[in-house]
Amino acid sequence: MRKRLRWLGGIAALTMAVGSWLAVTSQPAAAATGFSVSGTRVIDANGNPFVMRGVNHAHTWYQDRTPQALADIKALGANSVRIVLGSGQRWGPDNAANVSAVISQCKANRLICVLEVHDTTGYGEQAGAATLAQAVDYWISIKSALDGQEAYVMLNIGNEPYGNGSSASNWTADTKSAITRLRAAGFQHSIMVDAPNWGQDWQFIMRDNAASVFAADPQKNTIFSIHMYGVFDTAAEINDYLGRFQTANLPIMVGE
């Protein structure tokens, strides 16, 4: 359950596993800037609901394959791609010029670019893993590559930022702090946050604290991401988990 480079092809950026969607009562005022959140929906820069369909590309390890990989991903019908980056604690760092080039390639292929820091994977269990605070330091260091790309890029702060056990209890406070710091630094992008427990949230820390994390974002533009591996092995478990976000009127997606 510790490996994860897939991004499910039927990504539900919000409500039920079967892809049903809630109606929105109004369009967010910030829609013209880039992606935004309205209830359970993600809204694109043109004010239209956006349903993600895509896969991961492990860019930081296979940079020579990125151009062809993005073309192939688009050819298979994807509208988005989750890009693995290194922040320097375990891999990389992928500098601003590198990230800018990736964004340009995503745009050329008409793919929305979901950028994620992979170094945070399994923090607390995985030796050498980065903290969410270190991931934020990285995002700030490459901000020049991200400014003006809000309509094409989402920031997935850190991949699976905590392992299992007691350390995962820090997820809520650390995630709020990370979001607050990114907004204070001037980031206008939609922010995506992964669950703890190697992304699977079997302790239900993200599920039970999602509302307070969302409220900590002054732009109310945070999307929650669950990685459904072995923990979610029945339809009942999947529907219950996603359904709780639907009831809370919060955006949830299956990120792996």
Short mmCIF file of C-alpha atoms in Angstrom, two decimals, residues 18-245:
data_model
loop_
_atom_site.label_atom_id
_atom_site.label_comp_id
_atom_site.label_asym_id
_atom_site.label_seq_id
_atom_site.Cartn_x
_atom_site.Cartn_y
_atom_site.Cartn_z
CA VAL A 18 -20.52 6.84 -10.02
CA GLY A 19 -19.87 10.41 -11.06
CA SER A 20 -23.16 12.06 -10.09
CA TRP A 21 -22.87 15.78 -9.46
CA LEU A 22 -24.60 18.28 -7.26
CA ALA A 23 -26.09 21.40 -8.80
CA VAL A 24 -24.47 24.67 -7.82
CA THR A 25 -26.49 27.68 -6.82
CA SER A 26 -24.06 30.30 -8.08
CA GLN A 27 -20.78 30.70 -9.90
CA PRO A 28 -17.81 31.81 -7.79
CA ALA A 29 -16.62 35.35 -8.29
CA ALA A 30 -13.01 34.19 -8.69
CA ALA A 31 -13.74 31.93 -11.66
CA ALA A 32 -12.10 34.25 -14.19
CA THR A 33 -8.73 33.95 -12.42
CA GLY A 34 -8.43 30.19 -12.64
CA PHE A 35 -9.89 27.07 -11.11
CA SER A 36 -12.15 27.49 -8.10
CA VAL A 37 -14.49 25.51 -5.89
CA SER A 38 -18.24 25.84 -5.60
CA GLY A 39 -19.71 23.33 -3.15
CA THR A 40 -18.69 19.89 -4.33
CA ARG A 41 -17.74 21.12 -7.78
CA VAL A 42 -14.50 22.27 -9.34
CA ILE A 43 -15.10 25.19 -11.72
CA ASP A 44 -12.73 26.12 -14.53
CA ALA A 45 -11.64 29.63 -15.51
CA ASN A 46 -14.57 29.90 -17.93
CA GLY A 47 -17.09 29.18 -15.18
CA ASN A 48 -17.81 25.60 -16.27
CA PRO A 49 -17.77 22.47 -14.07
CA PHE A 50 -14.57 20.52 -14.61
CA VAL A 51 -14.40 16.73 -14.23
CA MET A 52 -10.83 15.44 -14.12
CA ARG A 53 -9.79 12.44 -16.17
CA GLY A 54 -6.14 11.55 -16.11
CA VAL A 55 -3.12 9.64 -14.87
CA ASN A 56 0.17 10.34 -13.10
CA HIS A 57 3.46 10.99 -14.83
CA ALA A 58 6.60 10.51 -12.73
CA HIS A 59 8.41 13.48 -14.25
CA THR A 60 11.13 13.93 -11.64
CA TRP A 61 12.46 10.40 -12.32
CA TYR A 62 11.76 10.17 -16.05
CA GLN A 63 12.21 13.68 -17.39
CA ASP A 64 13.41 12.52 -20.78
CA ARG A 65 10.10 10.72 -21.27
CA THR A 66 7.85 13.64 -20.32
CA PRO A 67 7.18 15.09 -23.81
CA GLN A 68 6.11 11.76 -25.28
CA ALA A 69 4.29 10.70 -22.13
CA LEU A 70 2.11 13.83 -22.14
CA ALA A 71 1.28 13.38 -25.81
CA ASP A 72 0.33 9.74 -25.19
CA ILE A 73 -1.75 10.64 -22.13
CA LYS A 74 -3.69 13.20 -24.16
CA ALA A 75 -4.18 10.73 -27.00
CA LEU A 76 -5.91 8.36 -24.59
CA GLY A 77 -8.53 11.02 -23.79
CA ALA A 78 -7.21 12.57 -20.59
CA ASN A 79 -7.88 16.21 -19.78
CA SER A 80 -5.43 16.41 -16.88
CA VAL A 81 -2.18 14.91 -15.65
CA ARG A 82 -0.68 14.70 -12.17
CA ILE A 83 3.02 15.55 -12.35
CA VAL A 84 5.50 14.14 -9.81
CA LEU A 85 8.05 16.75 -8.71
CA GLY A 86 10.95 16.59 -6.27
CA SER A 87 11.46 19.31 -3.66
CA GLY A 88 15.05 18.37 -2.84
CA GLN A 89 14.66 16.34 0.35
CA ARG A 90 14.54 13.00 -1.48
CA TRP A 91 14.42 13.89 -5.18
CA GLY A 92 15.20 16.91 -7.29
CA PRO A 93 14.76 19.70 -6.69
CA ASP A 94 12.96 20.48 -9.92
CA ASN A 95 13.72 24.17 -10.35
CA ALA A 96 11.47 26.93 -11.69
CA ALA A 97 12.74 26.59 -15.27
CA ASN A 98 12.12 22.84 -15.20
CA VAL A 99 8.58 23.28 -13.85
CA SER A 100 7.83 26.07 -16.31
CA ALA A 101 8.82 23.77 -19.17
CA VAL A 102 6.51 21.03 -17.88
CA ILE A 103 3.60 23.46 -17.62
CA SER A 104 4.22 24.61 -21.19
CA GLN A 105 4.19 21.00 -22.39
CA CYS A 106 0.94 20.33 -20.52
CA LYS A 107 -0.63 23.41 -22.10
CA ALA A 108 0.56 22.39 -25.56
CA ASN A 109 -1.23 19.07 -25.05
CA ARG A 110 -4.32 20.74 -23.59
CA LEU A 111 -3.84 19.00 -20.26
CA ILE A 112 -4.51 20.60 -16.90
CA CYS A 113 -1.34 20.25 -14.87
CA VAL A 114 -1.71 19.03 -11.28
CA LEU A 115 1.73 19.50 -9.73
CA GLU A 116 2.65 17.52 -6.62
CA VAL A 117 5.68 17.33 -4.31
CA HIS A 118 6.49 13.65 -3.88
CA ASP A 119 9.11 14.04 -1.16
CA THR A 120 6.42 14.23 1.54
CA THR A 121 5.28 10.66 0.91
CA GLY A 122 4.84 8.73 4.16
CA TYR A 123 6.35 11.35 6.49
CA GLY A 124 6.67 9.93 10.00
CA GLU A 125 7.24 6.40 8.68
CA GLN A 126 9.40 6.95 5.59
CA ALA A 127 12.97 7.91 6.41
CA GLY A 128 14.00 11.21 4.88
CA ALA A 129 10.51 12.28 3.87
CA ALA A 130 9.81 16.01 3.73
CA THR A 131 7.36 17.87 5.91
CA LEU A 132 4.46 19.84 4.49
CA ALA A 133 6.27 22.97 5.64
CA GLN A 134 9.26 22.00 3.48
CA ALA A 135 6.91 21.39 0.57
CA VAL A 136 5.54 24.92 0.99
CA ASP A 137 9.11 26.26 1.04
CA TYR A 138 9.61 24.56 -2.31
CA TRP A 139 6.43 25.98 -3.84
CA ILE A 140 7.44 29.46 -2.75
CA SER A 141 10.92 28.97 -4.26
CA ILE A 142 9.42 28.25 -7.71
CA LYS A 143 6.54 30.73 -7.54
CA SER A 144 7.85 32.57 -10.60
CA ALA A 145 6.98 29.50 -12.71
CA LEU A 146 3.46 29.33 -11.30
CA ASP A 147 2.30 32.93 -11.31
CA GLY A 148 -0.23 33.56 -14.07
CA GLN A 149 -0.87 29.84 -14.61
CA GLU A 150 -3.93 29.58 -12.34
CA ALA A 151 -6.21 28.59 -15.25
CA TYR A 152 -3.92 25.68 -16.18
CA VAL A 153 -2.30 24.50 -12.93
CA MET A 154 -3.43 23.10 -9.59
CA LEU A 155 -1.06 22.74 -6.62
CA ASN A 156 -1.17 19.38 -4.85
CA ILE A 157 0.85 20.49 -1.80
CA GLY A 158 2.41 17.13 -0.99
CA ASN A 159 1.85 13.51 -1.95
CA GLU A 160 0.52 11.28 0.86
CA PRO A 161 2.07 13.57 3.47
CA TYR A 162 1.93 11.23 6.46
CA GLY A 163 2.37 7.53 6.99
CA ASN A 164 0.39 5.50 9.51
CA GLY A 165 0.08 5.80 13.27
CA SER A 166 0.22 8.68 15.67
CA SER A 167 2.19 11.05 13.44
CA ALA A 168 -0.80 11.30 11.11
CA SER A 169 -2.67 13.22 13.81
CA ASN A 170 -0.58 16.26 12.86
CA TRP A 171 -2.14 16.32 9.39
CA THR A 172 -4.91 18.77 10.24
CA ALA A 173 -2.81 21.51 11.84
CA ASP A 174 0.03 21.12 9.36
CA THR A 175 -2.29 21.20 6.36
CA LYS A 176 -4.02 24.35 7.63
CA SER A 177 -0.63 25.97 8.14
CA ALA A 178 0.52 24.98 4.65
CA ILE A 179 -2.59 26.43 3.01
CA THR A 180 -2.33 29.62 5.04
CA ARG A 181 1.32 30.09 4.11
CA LEU A 182 0.65 29.54 0.41
CA ARG A 183 -2.14 32.11 0.40
CA ALA A 184 -0.03 34.60 2.37
CA ALA A 185 2.70 34.13 -0.25
CA GLY A 186 0.25 35.16 -2.96
CA PHE A 187 -0.73 31.85 -4.55
CA GLN A 188 -4.15 32.12 -6.23
CA HIS A 189 -4.31 28.54 -7.50
CA SER A 190 -6.70 25.79 -6.53
CA ILE A 191 -4.93 23.85 -3.79
CA MET A 192 -5.22 20.09 -3.52
CA VAL A 193 -4.50 18.25 -0.27
CA ASP A 194 -3.80 14.52 0.04
CA ALA A 195 -5.00 12.44 2.94
CA PRO A 196 -2.60 10.99 5.54
CA ASN A 197 -2.06 7.24 6.10
CA TRP A 198 -0.16 6.96 2.79
CA GLY A 199 -3.08 8.78 1.20
CA GLN A 200 -5.73 6.27 2.35
CA ASP A 201 -7.08 8.01 5.45
CA TRP A 202 -7.97 4.79 7.25
CA GLN A 203 -7.94 6.78 10.51
CA PHE A 204 -10.45 9.18 8.89
CA ILE A 205 -8.40 12.19 9.91
CA MET A 206 -8.98 14.05 6.66
CA ARG A 207 -12.61 13.01 6.46
CA ASP A 208 -13.42 14.21 9.95
CA ASN A 209 -11.43 17.46 9.75
CA ALA A 210 -12.04 18.46 6.14
CA ALA A 211 -14.52 21.21 6.99
CA SER A 212 -12.11 23.02 9.31
CA VAL A 213 -9.26 22.67 6.79
CA PHE A 214 -11.45 24.09 4.04
CA ALA A 215 -12.43 26.98 6.30
CA ALA A 216 -8.74 27.77 6.90
CA ASP A 217 -8.35 28.67 3.22
CA PRO A 218 -9.24 32.36 2.89
CA GLN A 219 -10.10 31.75 -0.78
CA LYS A 220 -12.19 28.63 -0.04
CA ASN A 221 -10.45 26.97 -2.99
CA THR A 222 -9.18 23.68 -1.55
CA ILE A 223 -9.85 20.23 -3.04
CA PHE A 224 -9.45 17.03 -1.00
CA SER A 225 -7.80 13.95 -2.49
CA ILE A 226 -8.14 10.36 -1.28
CA HIS A 227 -5.96 7.51 -2.59
CA MET A 228 -8.14 4.40 -2.65
CA TYR A 229 -5.96 1.33 -2.49
CA GLY A 230 -6.47 -1.74 -0.26
CA VAL A 231 -8.37 0.10 2.48
CA PHE A 232 -11.27 0.78 0.11
CA ASP A 233 -12.04 -2.64 -1.31
CA THR A 234 -15.85 -2.63 -1.30
CA ALA A 235 -18.45 -0.42 -2.97
CA ALA A 236 -19.99 0.30 0.42
CA GLU A 237 -16.73 1.68 1.82
CA ILE A 238 -16.14 3.84 -1.24
CA ASN A 239 -19.66 5.22 -1.33
CA ASP A 240 -19.67 5.92 2.39
CA TYR A 241 -16.40 7.84 2.28
CA LEU A 242 -17.20 9.93 -0.79
CA GLY A 243 -20.78 10.38 0.32
CA ARG A 244 -19.71 12.04 3.56
CA PHE A 245 -17.95 14.77 1.58
#
